[in-house]
mmCIF file of C-alpha atoms in Angstrom:
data_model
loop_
_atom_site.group_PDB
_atom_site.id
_atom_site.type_symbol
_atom_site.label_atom_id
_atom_site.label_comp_id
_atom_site.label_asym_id
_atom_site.label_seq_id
_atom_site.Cartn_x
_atom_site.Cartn_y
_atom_site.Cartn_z
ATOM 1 C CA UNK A 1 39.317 3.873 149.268
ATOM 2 C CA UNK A 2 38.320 3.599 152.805
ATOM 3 C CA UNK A 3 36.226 0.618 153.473
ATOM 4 C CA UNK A 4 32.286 1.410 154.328
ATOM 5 C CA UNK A 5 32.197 0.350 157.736
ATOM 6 C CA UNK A 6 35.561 2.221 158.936
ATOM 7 C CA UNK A 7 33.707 4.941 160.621
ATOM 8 C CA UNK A 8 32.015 2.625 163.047
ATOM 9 C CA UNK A 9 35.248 1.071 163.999
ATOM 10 C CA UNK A 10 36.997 4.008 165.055
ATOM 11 C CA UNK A 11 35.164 3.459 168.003
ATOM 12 C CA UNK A 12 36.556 -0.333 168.776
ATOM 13 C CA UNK A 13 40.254 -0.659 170.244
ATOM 14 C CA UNK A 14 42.786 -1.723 167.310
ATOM 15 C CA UNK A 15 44.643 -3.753 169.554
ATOM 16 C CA UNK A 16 45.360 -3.706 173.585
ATOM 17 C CA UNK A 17 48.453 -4.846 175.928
ATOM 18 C CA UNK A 18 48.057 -7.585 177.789
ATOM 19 C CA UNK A 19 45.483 -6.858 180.747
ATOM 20 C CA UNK A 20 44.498 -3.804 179.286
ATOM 21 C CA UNK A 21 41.193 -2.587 179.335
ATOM 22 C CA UNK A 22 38.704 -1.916 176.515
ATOM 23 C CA UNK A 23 37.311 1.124 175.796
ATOM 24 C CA UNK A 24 33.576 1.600 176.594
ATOM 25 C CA UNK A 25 33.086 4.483 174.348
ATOM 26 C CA UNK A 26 35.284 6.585 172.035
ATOM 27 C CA UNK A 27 37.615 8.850 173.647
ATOM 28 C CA UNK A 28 36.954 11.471 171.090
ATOM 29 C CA UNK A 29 34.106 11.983 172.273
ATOM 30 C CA UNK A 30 35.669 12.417 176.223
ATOM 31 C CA UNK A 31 35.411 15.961 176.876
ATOM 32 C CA UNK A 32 39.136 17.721 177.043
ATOM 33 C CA UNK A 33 37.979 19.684 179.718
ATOM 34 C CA UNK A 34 36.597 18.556 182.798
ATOM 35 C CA UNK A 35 34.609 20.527 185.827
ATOM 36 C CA UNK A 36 36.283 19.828 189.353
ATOM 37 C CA UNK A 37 33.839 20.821 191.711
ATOM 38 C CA UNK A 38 36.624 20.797 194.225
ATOM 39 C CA UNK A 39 39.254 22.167 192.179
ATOM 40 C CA UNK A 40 41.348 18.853 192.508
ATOM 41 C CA UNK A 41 42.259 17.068 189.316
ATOM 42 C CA UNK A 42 42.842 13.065 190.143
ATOM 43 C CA UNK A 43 44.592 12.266 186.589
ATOM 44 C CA UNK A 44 46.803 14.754 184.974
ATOM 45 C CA UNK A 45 48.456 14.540 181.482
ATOM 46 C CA UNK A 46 51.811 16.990 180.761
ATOM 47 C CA UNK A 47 51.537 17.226 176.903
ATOM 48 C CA UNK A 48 54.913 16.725 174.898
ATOM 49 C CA UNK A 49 55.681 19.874 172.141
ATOM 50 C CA UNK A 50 53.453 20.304 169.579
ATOM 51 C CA UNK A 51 49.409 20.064 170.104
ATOM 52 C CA UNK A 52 46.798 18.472 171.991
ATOM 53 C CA UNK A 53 45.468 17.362 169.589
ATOM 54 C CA UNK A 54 47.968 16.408 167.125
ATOM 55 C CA UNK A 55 46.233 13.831 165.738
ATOM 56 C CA UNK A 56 49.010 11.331 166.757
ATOM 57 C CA UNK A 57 50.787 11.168 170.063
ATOM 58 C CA UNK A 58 50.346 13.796 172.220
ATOM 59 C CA UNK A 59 45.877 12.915 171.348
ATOM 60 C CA UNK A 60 46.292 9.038 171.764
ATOM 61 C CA UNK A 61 48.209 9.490 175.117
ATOM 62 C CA UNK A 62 45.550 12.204 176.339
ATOM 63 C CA UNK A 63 42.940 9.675 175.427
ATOM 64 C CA UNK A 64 44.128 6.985 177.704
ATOM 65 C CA UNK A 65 43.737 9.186 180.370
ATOM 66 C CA UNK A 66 40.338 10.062 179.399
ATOM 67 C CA UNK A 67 39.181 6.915 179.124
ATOM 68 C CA UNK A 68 40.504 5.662 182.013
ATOM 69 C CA UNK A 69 39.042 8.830 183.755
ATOM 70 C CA UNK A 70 35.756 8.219 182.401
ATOM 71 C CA UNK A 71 35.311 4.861 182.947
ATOM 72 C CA UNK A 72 36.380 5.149 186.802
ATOM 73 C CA UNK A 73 34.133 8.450 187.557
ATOM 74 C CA UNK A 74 37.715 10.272 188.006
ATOM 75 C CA UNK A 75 38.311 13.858 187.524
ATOM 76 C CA UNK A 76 41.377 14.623 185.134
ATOM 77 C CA UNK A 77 42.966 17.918 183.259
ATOM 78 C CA UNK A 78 45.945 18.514 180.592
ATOM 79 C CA UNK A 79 48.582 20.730 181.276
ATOM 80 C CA UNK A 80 50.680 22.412 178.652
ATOM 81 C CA UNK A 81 54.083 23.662 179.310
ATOM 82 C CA UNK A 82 54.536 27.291 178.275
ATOM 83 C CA UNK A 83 56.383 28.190 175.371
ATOM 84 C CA UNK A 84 54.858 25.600 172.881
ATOM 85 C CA UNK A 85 57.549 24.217 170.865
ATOM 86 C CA UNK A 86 60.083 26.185 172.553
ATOM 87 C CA UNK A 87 59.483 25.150 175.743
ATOM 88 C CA UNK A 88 62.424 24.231 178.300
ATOM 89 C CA UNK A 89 63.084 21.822 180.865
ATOM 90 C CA UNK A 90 61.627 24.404 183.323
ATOM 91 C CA UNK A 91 58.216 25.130 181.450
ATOM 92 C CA UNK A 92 57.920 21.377 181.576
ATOM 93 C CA UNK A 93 58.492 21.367 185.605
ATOM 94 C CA UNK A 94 56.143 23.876 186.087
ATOM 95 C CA UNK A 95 53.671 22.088 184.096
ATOM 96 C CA UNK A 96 54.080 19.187 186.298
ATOM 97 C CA UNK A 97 54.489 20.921 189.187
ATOM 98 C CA UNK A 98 50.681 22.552 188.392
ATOM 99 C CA UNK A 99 48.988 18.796 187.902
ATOM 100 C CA UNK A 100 51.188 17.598 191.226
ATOM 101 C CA UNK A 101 49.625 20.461 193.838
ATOM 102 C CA UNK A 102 46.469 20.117 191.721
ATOM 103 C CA UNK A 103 45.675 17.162 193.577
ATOM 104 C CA UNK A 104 46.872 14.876 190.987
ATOM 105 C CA UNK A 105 47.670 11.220 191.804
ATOM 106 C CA UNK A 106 48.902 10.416 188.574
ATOM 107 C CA UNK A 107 50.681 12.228 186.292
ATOM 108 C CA UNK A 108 51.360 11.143 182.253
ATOM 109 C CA UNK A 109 54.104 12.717 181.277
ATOM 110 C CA UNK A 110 54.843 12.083 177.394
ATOM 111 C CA UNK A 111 57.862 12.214 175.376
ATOM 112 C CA UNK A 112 61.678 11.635 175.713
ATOM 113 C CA UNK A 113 61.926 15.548 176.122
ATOM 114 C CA UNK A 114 60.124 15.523 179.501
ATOM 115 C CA UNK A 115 63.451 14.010 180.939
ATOM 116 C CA UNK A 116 65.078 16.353 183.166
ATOM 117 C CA UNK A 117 61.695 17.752 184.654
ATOM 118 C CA UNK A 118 60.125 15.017 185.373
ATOM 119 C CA UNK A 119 63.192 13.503 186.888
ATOM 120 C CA UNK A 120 63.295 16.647 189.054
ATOM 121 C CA UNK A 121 59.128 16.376 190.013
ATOM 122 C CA UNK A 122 59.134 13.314 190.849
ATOM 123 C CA UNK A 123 62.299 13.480 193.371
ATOM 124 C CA UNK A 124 60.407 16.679 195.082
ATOM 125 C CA UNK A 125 57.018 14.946 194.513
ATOM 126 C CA UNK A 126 57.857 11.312 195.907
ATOM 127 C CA UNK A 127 53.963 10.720 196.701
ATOM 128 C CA UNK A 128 52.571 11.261 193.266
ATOM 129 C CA UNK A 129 52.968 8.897 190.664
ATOM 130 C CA UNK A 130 54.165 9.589 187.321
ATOM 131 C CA UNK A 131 54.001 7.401 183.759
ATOM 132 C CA UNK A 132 56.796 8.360 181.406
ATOM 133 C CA UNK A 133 55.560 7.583 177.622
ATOM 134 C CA UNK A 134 58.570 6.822 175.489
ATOM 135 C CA UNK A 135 60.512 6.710 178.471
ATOM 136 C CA UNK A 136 63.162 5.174 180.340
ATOM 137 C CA UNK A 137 64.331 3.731 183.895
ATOM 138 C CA UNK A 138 65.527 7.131 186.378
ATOM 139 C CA UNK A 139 66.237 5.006 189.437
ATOM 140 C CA UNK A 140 62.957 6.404 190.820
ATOM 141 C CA UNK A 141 60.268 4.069 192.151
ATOM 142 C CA UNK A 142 57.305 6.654 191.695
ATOM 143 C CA UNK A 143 58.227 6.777 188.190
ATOM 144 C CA UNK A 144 56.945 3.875 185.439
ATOM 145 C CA UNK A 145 58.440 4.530 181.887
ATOM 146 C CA UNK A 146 56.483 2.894 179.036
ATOM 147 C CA UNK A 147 58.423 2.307 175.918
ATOM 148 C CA UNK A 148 57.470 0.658 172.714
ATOM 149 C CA UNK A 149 58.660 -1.257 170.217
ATOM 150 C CA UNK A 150 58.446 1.058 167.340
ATOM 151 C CA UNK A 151 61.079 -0.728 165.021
ATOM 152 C CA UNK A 152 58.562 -3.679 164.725
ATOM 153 C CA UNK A 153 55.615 -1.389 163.951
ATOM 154 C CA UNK A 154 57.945 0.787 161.266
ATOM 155 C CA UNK A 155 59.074 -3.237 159.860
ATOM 156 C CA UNK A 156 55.656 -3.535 159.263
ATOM 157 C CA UNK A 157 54.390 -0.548 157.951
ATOM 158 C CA UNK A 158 57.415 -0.706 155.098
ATOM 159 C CA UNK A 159 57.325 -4.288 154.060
ATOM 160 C CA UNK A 160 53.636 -3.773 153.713
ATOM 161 C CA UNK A 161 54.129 -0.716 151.544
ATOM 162 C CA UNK A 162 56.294 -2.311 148.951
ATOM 163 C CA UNK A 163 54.453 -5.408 148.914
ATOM 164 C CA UNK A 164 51.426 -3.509 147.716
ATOM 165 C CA UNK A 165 53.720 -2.294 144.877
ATOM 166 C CA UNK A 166 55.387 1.001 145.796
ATOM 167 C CA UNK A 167 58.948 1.464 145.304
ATOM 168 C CA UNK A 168 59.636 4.984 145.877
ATOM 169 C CA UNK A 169 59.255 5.912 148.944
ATOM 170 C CA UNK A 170 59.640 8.654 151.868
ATOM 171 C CA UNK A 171 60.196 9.319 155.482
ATOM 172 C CA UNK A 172 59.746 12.345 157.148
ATOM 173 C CA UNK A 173 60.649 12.384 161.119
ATOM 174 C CA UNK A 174 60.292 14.395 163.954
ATOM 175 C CA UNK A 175 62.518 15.353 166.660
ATOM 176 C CA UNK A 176 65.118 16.426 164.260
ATOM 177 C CA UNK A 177 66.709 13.499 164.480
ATOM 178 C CA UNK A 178 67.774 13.145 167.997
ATOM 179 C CA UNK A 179 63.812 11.202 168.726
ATOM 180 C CA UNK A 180 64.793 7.641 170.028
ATOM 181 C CA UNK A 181 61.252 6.506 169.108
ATOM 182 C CA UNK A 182 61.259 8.121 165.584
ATOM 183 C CA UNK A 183 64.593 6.808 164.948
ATOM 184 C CA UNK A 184 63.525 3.754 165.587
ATOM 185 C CA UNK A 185 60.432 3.808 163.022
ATOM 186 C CA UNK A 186 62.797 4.932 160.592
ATOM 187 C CA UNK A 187 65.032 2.398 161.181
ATOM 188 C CA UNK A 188 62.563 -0.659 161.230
ATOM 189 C CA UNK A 189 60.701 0.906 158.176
ATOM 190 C CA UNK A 190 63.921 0.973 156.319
ATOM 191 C CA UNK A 191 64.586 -2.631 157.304
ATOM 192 C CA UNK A 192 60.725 -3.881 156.224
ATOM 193 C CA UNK A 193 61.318 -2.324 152.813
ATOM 194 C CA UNK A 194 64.043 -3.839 151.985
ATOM 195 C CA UNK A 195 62.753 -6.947 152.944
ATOM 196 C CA UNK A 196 60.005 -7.153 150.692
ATOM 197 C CA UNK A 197 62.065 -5.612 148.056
ATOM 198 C CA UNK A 198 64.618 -8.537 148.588
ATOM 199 C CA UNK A 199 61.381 -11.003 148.323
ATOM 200 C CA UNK A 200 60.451 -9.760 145.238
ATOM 201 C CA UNK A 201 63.933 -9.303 143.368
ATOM 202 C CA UNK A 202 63.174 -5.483 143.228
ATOM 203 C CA UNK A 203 65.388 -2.390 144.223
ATOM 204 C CA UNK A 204 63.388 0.469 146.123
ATOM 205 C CA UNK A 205 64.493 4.044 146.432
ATOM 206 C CA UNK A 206 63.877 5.681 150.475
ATOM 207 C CA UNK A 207 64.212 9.601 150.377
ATOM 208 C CA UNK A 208 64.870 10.105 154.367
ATOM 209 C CA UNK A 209 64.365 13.375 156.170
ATOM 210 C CA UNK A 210 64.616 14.981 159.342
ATOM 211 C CA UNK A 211 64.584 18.769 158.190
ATOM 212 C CA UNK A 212 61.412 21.077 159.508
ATOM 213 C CA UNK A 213 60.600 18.241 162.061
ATOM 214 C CA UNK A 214 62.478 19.807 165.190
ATOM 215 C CA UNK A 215 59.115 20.452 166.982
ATOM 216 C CA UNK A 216 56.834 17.738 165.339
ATOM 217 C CA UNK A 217 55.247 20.501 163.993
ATOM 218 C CA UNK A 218 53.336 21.421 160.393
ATOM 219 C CA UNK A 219 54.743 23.908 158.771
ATOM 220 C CA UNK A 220 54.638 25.698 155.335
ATOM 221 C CA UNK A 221 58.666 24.387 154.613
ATOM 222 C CA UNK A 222 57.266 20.756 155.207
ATOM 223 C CA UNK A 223 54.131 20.996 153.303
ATOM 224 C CA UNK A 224 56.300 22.439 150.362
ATOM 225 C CA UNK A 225 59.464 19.610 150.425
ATOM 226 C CA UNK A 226 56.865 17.127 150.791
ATOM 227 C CA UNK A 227 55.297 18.232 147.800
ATOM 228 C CA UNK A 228 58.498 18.391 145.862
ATOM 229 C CA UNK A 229 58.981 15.087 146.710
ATOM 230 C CA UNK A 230 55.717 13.956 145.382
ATOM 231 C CA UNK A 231 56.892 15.852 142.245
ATOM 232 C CA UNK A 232 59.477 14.164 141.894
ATOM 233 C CA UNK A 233 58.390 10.796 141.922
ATOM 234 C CA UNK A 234 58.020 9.611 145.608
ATOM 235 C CA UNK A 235 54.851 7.610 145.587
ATOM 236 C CA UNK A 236 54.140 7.765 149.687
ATOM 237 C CA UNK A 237 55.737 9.298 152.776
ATOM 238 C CA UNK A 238 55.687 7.662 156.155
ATOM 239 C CA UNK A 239 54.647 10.846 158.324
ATOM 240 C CA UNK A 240 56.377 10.348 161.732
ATOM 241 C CA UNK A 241 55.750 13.161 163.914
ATOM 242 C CA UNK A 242 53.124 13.947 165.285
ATOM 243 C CA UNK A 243 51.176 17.480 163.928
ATOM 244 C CA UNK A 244 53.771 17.174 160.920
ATOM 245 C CA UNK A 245 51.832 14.935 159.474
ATOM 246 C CA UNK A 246 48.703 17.783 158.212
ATOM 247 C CA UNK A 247 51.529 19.095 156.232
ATOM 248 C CA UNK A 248 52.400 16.312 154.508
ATOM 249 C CA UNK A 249 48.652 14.869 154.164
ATOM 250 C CA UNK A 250 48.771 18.678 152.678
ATOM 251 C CA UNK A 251 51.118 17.707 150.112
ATOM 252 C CA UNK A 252 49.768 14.113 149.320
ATOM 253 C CA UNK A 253 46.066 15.284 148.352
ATOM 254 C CA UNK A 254 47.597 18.050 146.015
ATOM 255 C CA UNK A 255 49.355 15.637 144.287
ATOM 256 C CA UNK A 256 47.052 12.553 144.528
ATOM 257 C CA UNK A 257 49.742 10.589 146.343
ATOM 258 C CA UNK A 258 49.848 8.450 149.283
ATOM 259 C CA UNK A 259 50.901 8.638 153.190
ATOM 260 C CA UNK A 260 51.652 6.063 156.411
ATOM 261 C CA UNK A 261 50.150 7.571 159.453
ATOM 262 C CA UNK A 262 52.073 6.853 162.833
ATOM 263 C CA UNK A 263 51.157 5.911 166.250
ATOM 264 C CA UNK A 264 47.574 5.989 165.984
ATOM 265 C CA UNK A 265 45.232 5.013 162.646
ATOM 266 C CA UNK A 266 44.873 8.159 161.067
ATOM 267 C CA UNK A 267 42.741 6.667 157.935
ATOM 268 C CA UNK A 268 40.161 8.924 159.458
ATOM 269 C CA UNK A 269 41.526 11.653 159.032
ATOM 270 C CA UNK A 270 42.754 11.778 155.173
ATOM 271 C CA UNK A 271 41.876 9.451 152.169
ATOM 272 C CA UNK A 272 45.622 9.618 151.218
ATOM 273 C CA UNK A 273 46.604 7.636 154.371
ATOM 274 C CA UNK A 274 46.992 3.847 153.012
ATOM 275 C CA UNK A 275 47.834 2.542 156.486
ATOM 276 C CA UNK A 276 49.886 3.354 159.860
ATOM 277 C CA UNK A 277 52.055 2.111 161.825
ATOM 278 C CA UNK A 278 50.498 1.935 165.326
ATOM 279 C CA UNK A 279 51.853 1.596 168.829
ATOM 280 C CA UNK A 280 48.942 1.022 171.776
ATOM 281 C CA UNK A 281 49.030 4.727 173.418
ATOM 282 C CA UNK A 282 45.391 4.852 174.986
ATOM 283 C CA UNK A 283 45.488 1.432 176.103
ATOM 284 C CA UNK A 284 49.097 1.351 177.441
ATOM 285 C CA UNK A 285 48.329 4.860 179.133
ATOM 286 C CA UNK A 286 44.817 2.946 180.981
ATOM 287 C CA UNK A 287 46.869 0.088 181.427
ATOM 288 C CA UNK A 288 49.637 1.923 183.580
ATOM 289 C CA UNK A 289 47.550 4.268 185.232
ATOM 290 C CA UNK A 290 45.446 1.149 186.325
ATOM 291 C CA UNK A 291 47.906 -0.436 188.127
ATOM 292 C CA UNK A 292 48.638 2.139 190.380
ATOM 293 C CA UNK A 293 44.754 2.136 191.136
ATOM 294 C CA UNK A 294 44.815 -1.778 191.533
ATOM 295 C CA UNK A 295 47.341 -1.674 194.296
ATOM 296 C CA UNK A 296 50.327 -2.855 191.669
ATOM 297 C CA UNK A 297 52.300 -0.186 191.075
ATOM 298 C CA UNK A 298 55.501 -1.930 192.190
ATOM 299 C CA UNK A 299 55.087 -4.162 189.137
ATOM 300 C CA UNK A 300 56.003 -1.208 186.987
ATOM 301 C CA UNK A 301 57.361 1.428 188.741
ATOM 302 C CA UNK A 302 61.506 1.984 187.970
ATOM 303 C CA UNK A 303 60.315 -0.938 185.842
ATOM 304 C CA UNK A 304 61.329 -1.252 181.661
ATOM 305 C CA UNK A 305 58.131 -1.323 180.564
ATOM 306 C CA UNK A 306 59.159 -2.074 176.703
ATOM 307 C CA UNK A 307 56.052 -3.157 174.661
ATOM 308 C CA UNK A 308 55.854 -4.727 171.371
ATOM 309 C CA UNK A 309 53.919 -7.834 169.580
ATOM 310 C CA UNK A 310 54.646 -10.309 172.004
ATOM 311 C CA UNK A 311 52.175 -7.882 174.243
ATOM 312 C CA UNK A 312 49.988 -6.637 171.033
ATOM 313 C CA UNK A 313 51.085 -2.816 171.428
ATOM 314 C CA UNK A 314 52.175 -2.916 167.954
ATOM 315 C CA UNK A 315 50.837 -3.342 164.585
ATOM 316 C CA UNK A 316 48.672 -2.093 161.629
ATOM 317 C CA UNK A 317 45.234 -1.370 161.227
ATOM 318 C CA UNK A 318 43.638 -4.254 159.056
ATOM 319 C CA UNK A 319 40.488 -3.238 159.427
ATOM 320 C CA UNK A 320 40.762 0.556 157.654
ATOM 321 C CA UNK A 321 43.937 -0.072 155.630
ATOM 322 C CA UNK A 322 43.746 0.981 151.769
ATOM 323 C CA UNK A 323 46.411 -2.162 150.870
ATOM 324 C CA UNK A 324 45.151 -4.600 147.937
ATOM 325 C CA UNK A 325 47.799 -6.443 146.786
ATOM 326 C CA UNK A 326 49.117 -7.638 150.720
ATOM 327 C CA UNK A 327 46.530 -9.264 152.814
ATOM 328 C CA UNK A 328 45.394 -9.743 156.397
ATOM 329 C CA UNK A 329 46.374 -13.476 156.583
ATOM 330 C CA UNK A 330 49.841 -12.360 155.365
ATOM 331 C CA UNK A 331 50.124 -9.585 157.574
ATOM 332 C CA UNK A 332 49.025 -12.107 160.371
ATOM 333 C CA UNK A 333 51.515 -14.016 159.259
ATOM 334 C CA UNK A 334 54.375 -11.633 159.379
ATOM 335 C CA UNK A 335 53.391 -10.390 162.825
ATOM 336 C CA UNK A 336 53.090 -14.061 164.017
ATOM 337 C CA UNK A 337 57.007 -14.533 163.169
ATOM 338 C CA UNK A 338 57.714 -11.298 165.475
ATOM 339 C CA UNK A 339 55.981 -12.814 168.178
ATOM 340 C CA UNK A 340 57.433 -16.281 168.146
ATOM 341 C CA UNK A 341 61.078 -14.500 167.542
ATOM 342 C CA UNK A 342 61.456 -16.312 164.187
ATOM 343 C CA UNK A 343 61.987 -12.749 162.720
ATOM 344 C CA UNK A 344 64.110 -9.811 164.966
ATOM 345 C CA UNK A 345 64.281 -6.686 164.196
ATOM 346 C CA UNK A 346 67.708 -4.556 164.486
ATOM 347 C CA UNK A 347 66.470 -1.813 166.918
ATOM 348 C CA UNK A 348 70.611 -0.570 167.197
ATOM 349 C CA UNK A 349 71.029 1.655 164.622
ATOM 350 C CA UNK A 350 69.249 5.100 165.835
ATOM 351 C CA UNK A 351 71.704 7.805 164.420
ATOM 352 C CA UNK A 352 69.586 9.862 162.120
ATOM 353 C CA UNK A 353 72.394 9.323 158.838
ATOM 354 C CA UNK A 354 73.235 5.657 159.748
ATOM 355 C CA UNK A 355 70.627 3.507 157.814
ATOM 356 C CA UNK A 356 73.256 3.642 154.571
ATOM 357 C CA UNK A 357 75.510 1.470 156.658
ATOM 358 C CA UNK A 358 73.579 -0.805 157.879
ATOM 359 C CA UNK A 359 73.725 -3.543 155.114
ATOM 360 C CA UNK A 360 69.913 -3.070 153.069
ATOM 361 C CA UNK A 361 71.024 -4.085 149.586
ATOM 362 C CA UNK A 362 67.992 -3.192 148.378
ATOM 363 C CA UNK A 363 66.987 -0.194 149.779
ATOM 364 C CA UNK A 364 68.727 3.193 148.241
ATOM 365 C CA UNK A 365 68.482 5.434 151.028
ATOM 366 C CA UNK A 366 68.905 9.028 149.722
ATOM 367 C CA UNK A 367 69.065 11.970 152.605
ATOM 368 C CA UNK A 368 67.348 15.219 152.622
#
């Protein structure tokens, strides 16, 4: 399914902000852990819940900051806030707290959950600098949050779908709900579908979920409602939280069905996955954490950093996608019309049991 040279291009950026800069080598290969000969770590990464490597957002952020790292002779280290998935605000201080009298100069924070701690680190740390993935403003100029346009990226992703010819389809998100950035995937995905399904005189069918995804975890209760889905008819299931999605991948292969990866292209990582909708972690994390190294921090600190097409840090992966029946010039197209604000995207409704109400006569939305 996969085409032959998709291997080789996992090691080539899919896209970068504006400014950015390009990966030399593959972060994979970036060792996680790094030997201070001094004990000081220069760039520090606070993971959100779930794992390192998740294979999704908590990996593509940590690879920013290894690639930057590596490609500036810096030392760097990941810190993990106690509890795993339980962990509270004050795990998440403490984790910070570590990477600040580490030495660190920098500190990624990512996720909506690191809120409150990184609110209070940064207050009691003014000198470090800290980069708030999926974040927002906090009235603090040592802090630069980075949000994305995920709506766009979710548009994508389900317009593409049922323009290759599926019309049942599922969503699965993390953060039970309450996850501004998986809400808005959701949201735009809903919205893509129904567009093409409008385009093509068709009705689709979206089973929508939020159950089991409280810590963006896999989980045996996933892995089995996403097979019952698949049993049931759904054809592919948009995966949106991060180490959720092995469950579900779990569920498509048994079955022989299909998923949409998030944040990063996980084609590598399953022959189910027909494409996913991307947002630029790694080079958004470089790009940040450069700026404070280039003497411009000011530009984005207590900034809102929100990202989208108009800066490329959005998209899908033409290059390893499965689809046959929607093309790249197409897709090009489509993405062209989000740049040049010919097409919007309704990034308002972000209640997890609103997308009923919000007008897609095409789209059956049926909640789980």
């Amino acid at each position: 399914m996969k085409k032959f040279l998709a291997t080789l291009l996992a090691l080539v950026m899919v896209f970068s902000c504006v400014a950015c800069f390009a990966e030399a080598v593959d972060p994979e290969t970036i060792p996680d852990e790094f030997e201070s000969e001094n004990g000081v770590f220069e760039l520090a990464f606070v993971t959100d819940v779930g794992q390192l490597k998740d294979k999704s957002f908590n990996q593509g952020t940590w690879n920013g900051v290894k690639s930057y790292a590596a490609a500036n002779g810096l030392s760097y280290k990941y810190y993990q806030p106690a509890n795993g998935d339980q962990a509270t605000d004050d795990d998440r201080y403490e984790a910070m707290k570590a990477a600040c009298e580490g030495g660190a100069k920098v500190v990624v924070c990512a996720g909506f959950m690191q809120a409150a701690a990184l609110e209070k680190a940064a207050t009691e740390y003014p000198d470090t600098k800290f980069v708030f993935i999926d974040g927002w403003q906090m009235g603090l100029k040592n802090v630069a949050p980075i949000a994305f346009m995920e709506e766009q990226s979710g548009y994508l992703a389900g317009y593409a779908i049922v323009k290759e010819g599926f019309t049942k389809l599922g969503f699965m998100g993390g953060g039970g709900g309450t996850n501004p950035a998986c809400c808005r995937y959701g949201y735009g995905f809903a919205q893509g579908a129904n567009a093409a399904a409008a385009e093509l005189g068709v009705n689709v069918e979206l089973k929508y979920s939020w159950q089991y995804g409280a810590s963006f975890g896999a989980s045996p209760e996933l892995e089995a409602m996403a097979k019952g889905w698949y049993m049931n008819g759904t054809e592919v299931i948009f995966a949106c939280g991060g180490s959720m999605f092995s469950s579900i991948v779990s569920a498509a292969s048994a079955n022989d069905l299909f998923v949409i990866g998030v944040d990063v292209d996980q084609s590598f990582e399953s022959e189910t996955v027909v494409t996913s909708a991307l947002k630029g972690l790694v080079s958004a994390t470089e790009w940040a954490i450069g700026k404070f190294y280039a003497g411009e921090w000011d530009s984005i600190g207590d900034v809102a950093n929100n990202l989208g097409a108009t800066d490329n840090a959005v998209g899908l992966p033409t290059a390893t996608w499965s689809l046959e029946n929607w093309t790249v010039a197409e897709y090009e197209a489509l993405l062209a019309s989000i740049v040049d604000g010919t097409l919007t995207i309704d990034n308002t409704v972000l209640e997890a049991d609103a997308i009923t109400g919000a007008g897609l006569a095409n789209l059956t939305v049926i909640y789980e």
